[in-house]
Amino acid sequence: MNPRHSARIGRYLLTFALVVVAVAAIYPLLFTVVSSLKTQSGFAHDPLGLPSGITLDNYLEAFRRMNMPRLLLNSLITTLGGLVLSVLAALLVAYAVTKMRFRGGKFIFLLIIVTLTIPSQAIIYPLYQTVLDLGMSGQYQGLILAYAAFGLPLGTYQLAGYFQQVPDELIEAARVDGAGHLTILFRLLAPIAAPALAALAIFNFVWMWNDLLLPLVIMGGSDSKTLMVGVSMLSGQYDVSVPLVSAGLIVALLPVLIIYLVFQRQLVSGALAGSGK
């Protein structure tokens, strides 16, 4: 076979595979959007088809049931608090284990990275007991601290990869000029790791905003519950209105979609820069 024809066939096959993957990734979102515009009877009659008539009653009912402004505020407080604390902690720990020479530093770094292999479900009970012992059940600070703890390993691993590329001679020169640890970290290393910080912040925001397990365990049904917990409570014990839950999910996903569309360039550049390290 002609090599040019083989290359063309290869491109067609690759394009087809990418289209299939894209459709598989986008279809759940499209299904949710279409379902949210159907009535309950219309969904029961044709779950996979297009709506015969578009209705926004599901969105109005979701807003009425969920106390949307309060849930949005709760999600913003816990997500932004967890985001700032997790990124700040990752910065400090990554700097300590890569640029501060102390006994046991490599072991601590390895121990933090090993925690990436532990599923969150495996430690839910001790986490819940710890939150109870600290008196933080149903409070913002309990969820914020949990987010910071779960986000620390990945952030430390990602930032340490950047810090290790910075020559020690540059750090020593800054120290000779009188720079302290915080000055070196925030004025020298943090700008170098800006792409990684941007990607890490976006990833953590998406994860924390969409998370259901930790808010459900720590917040439960309190007044401080997050938006995703509110959406999960739209379904009853014996009946589930898929159009109503779909409307709630679309409202909950809008901030994430906006953040991704606005900062997708930073996310991609951070991922590419990290892969180059």
Coordinates of C-alpha atoms in Angstrom, one line a residue:
M1 CA 0.0 0.0 0.0
N2 CA 1.1 3.5 -0.8
P3 CA 2.7 5.1 2.4
R4 CA 0.7 8.3 1.7
H5 CA -2.6 6.3 1.6
S6 CA -1.6 4.5 4.8
A7 CA -0.9 7.8 6.5
R8 CA -4.3 9.1 5.3
I9 CA -6.1 6.0 6.6
G10 CA -4.3 6.4 9.9
R11 CA -5.5 10.0 10.2
Y12 CA -9.1 9.0 9.4
L13 CA -9.0 6.2 12.0
L14 CA -7.5 8.6 14.6
T15 CA -10.2 11.2 13.8
F16 CA -12.9 8.6 14.1
A17 CA -11.6 7.4 17.4
L18 CA -11.4 11.0 18.8
V19 CA -15.0 11.7 17.6
V20 CA -16.2 8.6 19.4
V21 CA -14.4 9.6 22.6
A22 CA -15.8 13.2 22.3
V23 CA -19.4 12.0 21.8
A24 CA -19.0 9.6 24.8
A25 CA -17.7 12.4 26.9
I26 CA -20.3 15.0 25.8
Y27 CA -23.4 12.8 25.7
P28 CA -24.1 12.6 29.5
L29 CA -24.1 16.5 29.6
L30 CA -26.4 16.7 26.6
F31 CA -28.7 14.0 28.1
T32 CA -28.9 16.0 31.4
V33 CA -29.7 19.3 29.5
V34 CA -32.4 17.7 27.4
S35 CA -33.9 15.8 30.3
S36 CA -34.1 19.1 32.4
L37 CA -36.3 20.6 29.7
K38 CA -38.8 17.7 29.7
T39 CA -41.9 17.2 31.9
Q40 CA -41.9 14.1 34.1
S41 CA -44.5 12.5 31.8
G42 CA -42.6 13.4 28.7
F43 CA -39.4 11.9 30.1
A44 CA -41.3 8.7 31.1
H45 CA -42.7 8.4 27.6
D46 CA -39.4 9.0 25.7
P47 CA -36.3 9.1 28.0
L48 CA -33.8 9.3 25.2
G49 CA -35.6 11.5 22.7
L50 CA -35.9 15.2 22.3
P51 CA -38.5 17.0 24.3
S52 CA -41.9 17.5 22.5
G53 CA -42.3 20.8 24.4
I54 CA -39.6 22.7 26.3
T55 CA -40.5 23.7 29.9
L56 CA -38.5 25.5 32.5
D57 CA -40.7 24.3 35.4
N58 CA -38.0 22.0 36.6
Y59 CA -35.6 24.8 37.1
L60 CA -38.2 26.9 39.0
E61 CA -39.0 23.9 41.2
A62 CA -35.3 23.2 41.8
F63 CA -34.8 26.8 42.9
R64 CA -37.9 26.6 45.2
R65 CA -36.9 23.4 46.9
M66 CA -33.2 24.0 47.3
N67 CA -32.9 27.5 48.7
M68 CA -30.4 28.2 45.9
P69 CA -28.8 31.5 47.1
R70 CA -27.9 29.9 50.5
L71 CA -26.5 26.7 48.8
L72 CA -24.5 28.7 46.3
L73 CA -23.0 30.8 49.2
N74 CA -22.1 27.6 51.1
S75 CA -20.4 26.1 48.1
L76 CA -18.5 29.3 47.4
I77 CA -17.3 29.5 51.0
T78 CA -16.1 25.9 51.3
T79 CA -14.7 25.7 47.8
L80 CA -12.7 28.9 47.9
G81 CA -11.6 28.2 51.5
G82 CA -10.4 24.7 50.6
L83 CA -8.8 25.9 47.4
V84 CA -6.8 28.7 49.0
L85 CA -5.7 26.5 52.0
S86 CA -4.8 23.5 49.8
V87 CA -2.7 25.5 47.4
L88 CA -1.0 27.4 50.1
A89 CA -0.2 24.2 52.1
A90 CA 1.1 22.5 48.9
L91 CA 3.4 25.4 48.2
L92 CA 4.9 25.3 51.7
V93 CA 5.3 21.6 51.8
A94 CA 6.7 21.3 48.3
Y95 CA 9.3 24.0 49.2
A96 CA 10.2 22.3 52.5
V97 CA 10.8 18.9 51.0
T98 CA 12.7 20.1 47.9
K99 CA 14.7 23.1 49.0
M100 CA 15.1 22.9 52.8
R101 CA 17.7 20.3 53.8
F102 CA 16.5 18.5 56.9
R103 CA 16.6 14.9 58.0
G104 CA 13.6 12.9 56.9
G105 CA 12.5 15.3 54.2
K106 CA 12.6 12.7 51.5
F107 CA 10.7 10.2 53.6
I108 CA 8.0 12.8 54.4
F109 CA 7.7 13.6 50.7
L110 CA 7.3 9.9 49.9
L111 CA 4.8 9.5 52.6
I112 CA 2.7 12.3 51.3
I113 CA 2.8 10.9 47.7
V114 CA 1.8 7.4 49.0
T115 CA -1.4 8.9 50.3
L116 CA -2.5 9.5 46.7
T117 CA -3.1 5.7 46.4
I118 CA -5.5 5.7 49.4
P119 CA -9.1 6.0 48.2
S120 CA -11.1 8.6 50.2
Q121 CA -13.9 6.1 50.9
A122 CA -11.4 4.0 52.9
I123 CA -10.9 6.7 55.5
I124 CA -14.4 8.3 55.7
Y125 CA -15.2 6.8 59.1
P126 CA -12.0 8.0 60.8
L127 CA -12.4 11.4 59.1
Y128 CA -15.9 11.7 60.3
Q129 CA -14.9 10.8 63.8
T130 CA -12.1 13.3 63.8
V131 CA -14.5 16.0 62.6
L132 CA -16.8 15.1 65.5
D133 CA -14.0 15.2 68.0
L134 CA -13.0 18.6 66.8
G135 CA -16.5 19.9 67.1
M136 CA -16.6 20.8 63.4
S137 CA -19.5 18.7 62.1
G138 CA -21.9 20.7 60.0
Q139 CA -19.5 23.7 60.0
Y140 CA -17.5 25.3 57.2
Q141 CA -14.1 24.9 58.7
G142 CA -14.5 21.1 59.0
L143 CA -15.1 20.8 55.2
I144 CA -12.4 23.3 54.3
L145 CA -9.8 21.5 56.4
A146 CA -10.8 18.1 54.8
Y147 CA -10.5 19.6 51.3
A148 CA -7.1 21.0 52.2
A149 CA -5.9 17.6 53.5
F150 CA -7.2 15.7 50.5
G151 CA -5.8 18.2 48.0
L152 CA -2.3 18.4 49.6
P153 CA -0.7 15.2 48.1
L154 CA -1.4 16.0 44.5
G155 CA -0.5 19.7 44.9
T156 CA 2.7 18.8 46.6
Y157 CA 3.7 16.3 43.9
Q158 CA 2.9 18.8 41.1
L159 CA 4.7 21.8 42.6
A160 CA 7.7 19.7 43.8
G161 CA 8.4 18.8 40.2
Y162 CA 8.7 22.5 39.3
F163 CA 10.8 23.4 42.4
Q164 CA 13.3 20.6 41.7
Q165 CA 14.1 22.2 38.4
V166 CA 15.3 25.4 40.1
P167 CA 19.1 25.3 40.6
D168 CA 20.2 25.3 44.2
E169 CA 22.8 28.0 43.3
L170 CA 19.9 30.4 42.6
I171 CA 18.4 29.7 46.0
E172 CA 21.8 30.2 47.7
A173 CA 22.3 33.5 45.8
A174 CA 18.9 34.7 47.1
R175 CA 19.9 33.8 50.6
V176 CA 23.2 35.6 50.3
D177 CA 21.2 38.7 49.3
G178 CA 19.3 38.4 52.6
A179 CA 16.1 36.7 51.3
G180 CA 14.3 34.5 53.8
H181 CA 12.3 31.3 53.1
L182 CA 9.0 33.1 52.5
T183 CA 10.6 35.6 50.2
I184 CA 12.3 32.8 48.2
L185 CA 9.1 30.9 48.0
F186 CA 6.7 33.6 47.0
R187 CA 8.9 35.9 45.0
L188 CA 11.2 33.4 43.3
L189 CA 9.7 29.9 43.2
A190 CA 6.0 30.7 43.0
P191 CA 6.3 32.8 39.8
I192 CA 8.3 30.0 38.2
A193 CA 5.5 27.5 39.1
A194 CA 2.7 29.9 38.0
P195 CA 1.5 27.5 35.2
A196 CA 1.3 24.6 37.7
L197 CA -0.4 26.8 40.3
A198 CA -3.1 27.9 37.8
A199 CA -3.7 24.3 36.7
L200 CA -3.8 23.1 40.3
A201 CA -6.2 25.8 41.3
I202 CA -8.6 25.1 38.5
F203 CA -8.5 21.3 39.1
N204 CA -9.1 21.8 42.8
F205 CA -12.0 24.2 42.2
V206 CA -13.7 21.8 39.8
W207 CA -13.2 18.8 42.2
M208 CA -14.3 20.7 45.4
W209 CA -17.3 22.3 43.8
N210 CA -18.5 19.0 42.3
D211 CA -17.7 16.8 45.3
L212 CA -20.6 15.1 47.0
L213 CA -19.0 12.6 49.4
L214 CA -17.1 14.9 51.8
P215 CA -19.9 17.5 52.1
L216 CA -22.5 14.8 52.6
V217 CA -20.4 13.2 55.4
I218 CA -19.3 16.4 57.1
M219 CA -22.2 18.8 56.5
G220 CA -25.0 16.3 56.2
G221 CA -28.4 18.1 56.1
S222 CA -27.3 21.1 58.1
D223 CA -27.9 24.7 56.9
S224 CA -24.3 24.8 55.8
K225 CA -24.7 22.0 53.2
T226 CA -23.3 22.6 49.7
L227 CA -25.1 22.9 46.4
M228 CA -24.3 19.3 45.4
V229 CA -25.8 17.9 48.6
G230 CA -28.9 20.0 47.9
V231 CA -29.2 18.5 44.4
S232 CA -28.9 15.0 45.8
M233 CA -31.8 15.7 48.2
L234 CA -34.1 16.5 45.2
S235 CA -34.7 12.8 44.8
G236 CA -37.1 11.2 47.2
Q237 CA -36.8 7.7 48.8
Y238 CA -39.5 6.1 46.6
D239 CA -39.7 8.4 43.6
V240 CA -37.0 10.1 41.5
S241 CA -37.8 12.9 39.1
V242 CA -35.0 12.8 36.6
P243 CA -36.0 16.1 34.9
L244 CA -36.0 17.8 38.3
V245 CA -32.6 16.4 39.3
S246 CA -31.2 17.2 35.9
A247 CA -32.2 20.8 36.3
G248 CA -30.5 21.0 39.7
L249 CA -27.4 19.5 38.2
I250 CA -27.3 21.9 35.4
V251 CA -27.5 24.9 37.8
A252 CA -24.8 23.3 40.0
L253 CA -22.5 22.8 37.0
L254 CA -22.8 26.3 35.5
P255 CA -20.1 27.8 37.7
V256 CA -17.7 25.0 36.8
L257 CA -18.4 25.4 33.1
I258 CA -17.8 29.1 33.3
I259 CA -14.5 28.7 35.2
Y260 CA -13.3 26.1 32.7
L261 CA -14.3 28.2 29.6
V262 CA -12.6 31.3 31.0
F263 CA -9.4 29.6 32.3
Q264 CA -9.0 26.7 29.8
R265 CA -5.9 28.2 28.3
Q266 CA -4.2 28.4 31.7
L267 CA -5.3 24.8 32.4
V268 CA -3.9 23.5 29.1
S269 CA -0.6 25.5 29.4
G270 CA -0.1 24.2 33.0
A271 CA -0.7 20.6 32.0
L272 CA 1.7 20.9 29.0
A273 CA 4.3 22.6 31.1
G274 CA 4.0 20.0 33.7
S275 CA 4.4 17.2 31.2
G276 CA 7.6 18.9 29.9
K277 CA 9.1 18.7 33.4

